[in-house]
PDB file of C-alpha atoms in Angstrom:
ATOM      1  CA  MET A  29     187.573 186.077 -69.888  1.00 60.00           C
ATOM      2  CA  THR A  30     185.431 186.468 -66.776  1.00 73.00           C
ATOM      3  CA  THR A  31     183.249 189.519 -66.243  1.00 80.00           C
ATOM      4  CA  ARG A  32     183.546 191.182 -62.906  1.00 81.00           C
ATOM      5  CA  THR A  33     180.694 192.977 -61.319  1.00 85.00           C
ATOM      6  CA  ALA A  34     180.948 196.682 -60.332  1.00 84.00           C
ATOM      7  CA  ALA A  35     180.713 195.421 -56.746  1.00 82.00           C
ATOM      8  CA  GLN A  36     183.828 192.986 -57.292  1.00 79.00           C
ATOM      9  CA  ARG A  37     185.538 195.693 -59.066  1.00 79.00           C
ATOM     10  CA  HIS A  38     184.950 198.274 -56.214  1.00 81.00           C
ATOM     11  CA  ALA A  39     186.094 195.347 -53.512  1.00 80.00           C
ATOM     12  CA  GLU A  40     189.326 194.735 -55.579  1.00 79.00           C
ATOM     13  CA  ALA A  41     190.127 198.503 -55.562  1.00 77.00           C
ATOM     14  CA  ARG A  42     189.516 198.708 -51.976  1.00 80.00           C
ATOM     15  CA  VAL A  43     191.886 195.783 -51.152  1.00 75.00           C
ATOM     16  CA  SER A  44     194.353 197.400 -53.399  1.00 72.00           C
ATOM     17  CA  HIS A  45     194.091 200.818 -51.666  1.00 70.00           C
ATOM     18  CA  ARG A  46     194.245 199.488 -48.342  1.00 74.00           C
ATOM     19  CA  ALA A  47     197.489 197.492 -49.248  1.00 70.00           C
ATOM     20  CA  ARG A  48     199.014 200.852 -50.583  1.00 70.00           C
ATOM     21  CA  PHE A  49     197.812 202.690 -47.498  1.00 68.00           C
ATOM     22  CA  ALA A  50     199.373 200.033 -45.266  1.00 71.00           C
ATOM     23  CA  ASP A  51     202.707 200.285 -47.036  1.00 77.00           C
ATOM     24  CA  CYS A  52     203.008 204.181 -47.296  1.00 88.00           C
ATOM     25  CA  PRO A  53     205.802 205.429 -44.765  1.00 89.00           C
ATOM     26  CA  THR A  54     203.997 208.511 -44.114  1.00 89.00           C
ATOM     27  CA  ASN A  55     200.721 206.958 -43.030  1.00 88.00           C
ATOM     28  CA  ARG A  56     202.751 204.516 -41.001  1.00 88.00           C
ATOM     29  CA  LEU A  57     204.601 207.120 -39.219  1.00 89.00           C
ATOM     30  CA  LEU A  58     201.345 209.118 -38.364  1.00 89.00           C
ATOM     31  CA  ASP A  59     199.668 206.341 -37.162  1.00 88.00           C
ATOM     32  CA  ARG A  60     202.405 205.819 -34.545  1.00 88.00           C
ATOM     33  CA  ILE A  61     202.930 209.507 -33.582  1.00 90.00           C
ATOM     34  CA  GLY A  62     199.092 210.314 -33.775  1.00 89.00           C
ATOM     35  CA  GLU A  63     198.453 207.801 -31.050  1.00 91.00           C
ATOM     36  CA  LYS A  64     197.140 209.553 -27.814  1.00 91.00           C
ATOM     37  CA  TRP A  65     200.154 209.637 -25.436  1.00 95.00           C
ATOM     38  CA  VAL A  66     203.149 209.735 -28.022  1.00 96.00           C
ATOM     39  CA  ALA A  67     203.531 213.518 -28.587  1.00 94.00           C
ATOM     40  CA  LEU A  68     203.595 214.011 -24.934  1.00 94.00           C
ATOM     41  CA  ILE A  69     206.035 211.251 -24.421  1.00 96.00           C
ATOM     42  CA  LEU A  70     208.602 212.363 -27.014  1.00 96.00           C
ATOM     43  CA  LYS A  71     208.235 215.985 -25.934  1.00 94.00           C
ATOM     44  CA  GLU A  72     209.203 214.850 -22.130  1.00 95.00           C
ATOM     45  CA  LEU A  73     212.233 212.835 -23.460  1.00 97.00           C
ATOM     46  CA  ALA A  74     213.307 215.713 -25.930  1.00 96.00           C
ATOM     47  CA  GLY A  75     214.584 217.147 -22.541  1.00 94.00           C
ATOM     48  CA  GLY A  76     216.858 214.233 -21.642  1.00 96.00           C
ATOM     49  CA  PRO A  77     216.338 210.856 -20.195  1.00 97.00           C
ATOM     50  CA  ARG A  78     213.546 210.310 -17.669  1.00 96.00           C
ATOM     51  CA  ARG A  79     212.728 207.865 -15.008  1.00 95.00           C
ATOM     52  CA  TYR A  80     209.322 205.859 -15.520  1.00 94.00           C
ATOM     53  CA  GLY A  81     207.857 207.680 -12.507  1.00 92.00           C
ATOM     54  CA  GLU A  82     208.691 210.909 -13.833  1.00 94.00           C
ATOM     55  CA  LEU A  83     206.958 210.341 -17.036  1.00 95.00           C
ATOM     56  CA  ALA A  84     203.925 208.863 -15.058  1.00 94.00           C
ATOM     57  CA  ARG A  85     203.697 212.040 -13.114  1.00 94.00           C
ATOM     58  CA  THR A  86     204.056 214.536 -16.048  1.00 94.00           C
ATOM     59  CA  ILE A  87     201.634 212.440 -18.165  1.00 92.00           C
ATOM     60  CA  ALA A  88     199.063 212.074 -15.313  1.00 87.00           C
ATOM     61  CA  GLY A  89     196.203 211.234 -17.655  1.00 91.00           C
ATOM     62  CA  ALA A  90     197.734 208.080 -19.097  1.00 93.00           C
ATOM     63  CA  SER A  91     196.986 204.991 -17.054  1.00 94.00           C
ATOM     64  CA  GLN A  92     200.064 202.859 -16.037  1.00 94.00           C
ATOM     65  CA  LYS A  93     198.921 200.363 -18.629  1.00 95.00           C
ATOM     66  CA  MET A  94     198.744 202.763 -21.486  1.00 95.00           C
ATOM     67  CA  LEU A  95     201.954 204.508 -20.705  1.00 96.00           C
ATOM     68  CA  THR A  96     203.722 201.030 -20.472  1.00 96.00           C
ATOM     69  CA  GLN A  97     202.213 200.017 -23.924  1.00 96.00           C
ATOM     70  CA  THR A  98     202.904 203.417 -25.406  1.00 97.00           C
ATOM     71  CA  LEU A  99     206.717 203.214 -24.131  1.00 97.00           C
ATOM     72  CA  ARG A 100     207.069 199.514 -25.470  1.00 97.00           C
ATOM     73  CA  ARG A 101     205.750 200.534 -28.996  1.00 96.00           C
ATOM     74  CA  LEU A 102     208.316 203.510 -29.113  1.00 97.00           C
ATOM     75  CA  GLU A 103     211.003 201.110 -28.058  1.00 97.00           C
ATOM     76  CA  ARG A 104     210.016 198.530 -30.666  1.00 96.00           C
ATOM     77  CA  ASP A 105     209.985 201.345 -33.265  1.00 96.00           C
ATOM     78  CA  GLY A 106     213.518 202.313 -32.344  1.00 97.00           C
ATOM     79  CA  LEU A 107     212.599 205.778 -31.152  1.00 97.00           C
ATOM     80  CA  LEU A 108     213.439 205.465 -27.515  1.00 97.00           C
ATOM     81  CA  THR A 109     215.809 203.052 -25.387  1.00 98.00           C
ATOM     82  CA  ARG A 110     214.769 201.565 -22.039  1.00 96.00           C
ATOM     83  CA  THR A 111     217.624 201.126 -19.700  1.00 95.00           C
ATOM     84  CA  VAL A 112     217.252 199.098 -16.519  1.00 93.00           C
ATOM     85  CA  THR A 113     219.622 199.775 -13.577  1.00 90.00           C
ATOM     86  CA  PRO A 114     219.536 197.071 -10.823  1.00 90.00           C
ATOM     87  CA  ALA A 115     219.014 198.682  -7.611  1.00 87.00           C
ATOM     88  CA  VAL A 116     216.350 198.674  -4.791  1.00 87.00           C
ATOM     89  CA  PRO A 117     213.836 199.653  -6.085  1.00 87.00           C
ATOM     90  CA  VAL A 118     214.792 198.959  -9.759  1.00 87.00           C
ATOM     91  CA  ARG A 119     215.481 202.107 -11.657  1.00 89.00           C
ATOM     92  CA  VAL A 120     214.117 202.269 -15.185  1.00 93.00           C
ATOM     93  CA  ASP A 121     215.241 205.106 -17.575  1.00 95.00           C
ATOM     94  CA  TYR A 122     213.912 206.193 -21.091  1.00 98.00           C
ATOM     95  CA  ALA A 123     215.564 208.149 -23.405  1.00 98.00           C
ATOM     96  CA  LEU A 124     215.399 209.124 -26.990  1.00 98.00           C
ATOM     97  CA  THR A 125     217.615 207.280 -29.641  1.00 98.00           C
ATOM     98  CA  PRO A 126     219.336 209.246 -32.370  1.00 98.00           C
ATOM     99  CA  LEU A 127     216.328 208.288 -34.641  1.00 97.00           C
ATOM    100  CA  GLY A 128     214.002 209.574 -32.044  1.00 97.00           C
ATOM    101  CA  GLN A 129     215.752 212.669 -31.646  1.00 97.00           C
ATOM    102  CA  SER A 130     215.673 213.273 -35.564  1.00 97.00           C
ATOM    103  CA  LEU A 131     212.014 213.081 -35.291  1.00 96.00           C
ATOM    104  CA  MET A 132     211.829 216.095 -32.589  1.00 96.00           C
ATOM    105  CA  PRO A 133     212.269 218.889 -35.405  1.00 96.00           C
ATOM    106  CA  VAL A 134     209.322 217.473 -37.306  1.00 94.00           C
ATOM    107  CA  MET A 135     207.135 217.244 -33.988  1.00 93.00           C
ATOM    108  CA  GLU A 136     208.347 220.779 -33.215  1.00 94.00           C
ATOM    109  CA  ALA A 137     207.198 221.979 -36.806  1.00 95.00           C
ATOM    110  CA  MET A 138     203.789 220.414 -36.280  1.00 92.00           C
ATOM    111  CA  THR A 139     203.377 222.185 -32.739  1.00 92.00           C
ATOM    112  CA  ARG A 140     204.160 225.382 -34.401  1.00 95.00           C
ATOM    113  CA  TRP A 141     201.783 224.895 -37.171  1.00 95.00           C
ATOM    114  CA  ALA A 142     199.061 223.851 -34.784  1.00 94.00           C
ATOM    115  CA  GLU A 143     199.427 226.568 -32.489  1.00 95.00           C
ATOM    116  CA  GLN A 144     199.425 228.953 -35.647  1.00 97.00           C
ATOM    117  CA  ASN A 145     196.349 227.520 -37.305  1.00 97.00           C
ATOM    118  CA  MET A 146     194.195 225.737 -34.970  1.00 96.00           C
ATOM    119  CA  ASN A 147     192.111 228.798 -34.536  1.00 97.00           C
ATOM    120  CA  GLN A 148     191.284 228.791 -38.089  1.00 97.00           C
ATOM    121  CA  ILE A 149     190.474 225.301 -37.921  1.00 97.00           C
ATOM    122  CA  ASP A 150     188.251 225.619 -35.110  1.00 96.00           C
ATOM    123  CA  ALA A 151     186.214 228.640 -36.932  1.00 96.00           C
ATOM    124  CA  ALA A 152     186.031 226.412 -40.117  1.00 96.00           C
ATOM    125  CA  ARG A 153     184.480 223.638 -38.097  1.00 95.00           C
ATOM    126  CA  GLU A 154     182.103 225.874 -36.296  1.00 94.00           C
ATOM    127  CA  GLU A 155     180.962 227.656 -39.888  1.00 93.00           C
ATOM    128  CA  TYR A 156     180.602 224.110 -41.610  1.00 94.00           C
ATOM    129  CA  ASP A 157     178.614 222.803 -38.401  1.00 93.00           C
ATOM    130  CA  ALA A 158     176.408 225.952 -38.544  1.00 91.00           C
ATOM    131  CA  HIS A 159     175.861 225.338 -42.332  1.00 89.00           C
ATOM    132  CA  ASP A 160     175.489 221.647 -41.990  1.00 83.00           C
ATOM    133  CA  ALA A 161     172.804 222.353 -39.261  1.00 82.00           C
ATOM    134  CA  GLN A 162     170.653 224.776 -41.722  1.00 83.00           C
ATOM    135  CA  ARG A 163     170.840 222.135 -44.440  1.00 81.00           C
ATOM    136  CA  ARG A 164     169.082 219.363 -42.254  1.00 75.00           C
TER     137      ARG A 164
END
C-alpha cells in the first residue's frame, strides 16, 4: 500500500472536483448564459426572429466577431436557429428554437430577481469593501 502525501491527496481531490463541476448541468448552463452577449441576444430573439443586422444594431457593444461567435455557440447548443434566404444581399435570420423559448421564463425570473435585489448586493459590496479597507 502506497502512502500519499497531503499535496497528492489535495491534487486528486481538485481533479475530482473539476470533473464533477464539468459534468454538472447547472454549471454548464450558467457557463453559457453567463457569457457577455448571450442574455441580450436571447432577450432580442424572445420578441421573434431577427435579422443579423437588426441584432448587430440592437447589441451595438458587441463586435461583429463576438456577435457571430456567440450566435454560433447558441445555434450549436440548440437554443436558436439560423436561416439563410438566398437573395441579394443574402438574408440571415435568427430565431429561438422551442428549447431556447423554454429558457426564457428562467431568464425572465433571473431578470426580475436582479432588478429586485441588485441594490442590496451593491450595498453589501460597499459595506464589505469599507470593512476590508479598515482591516488592511
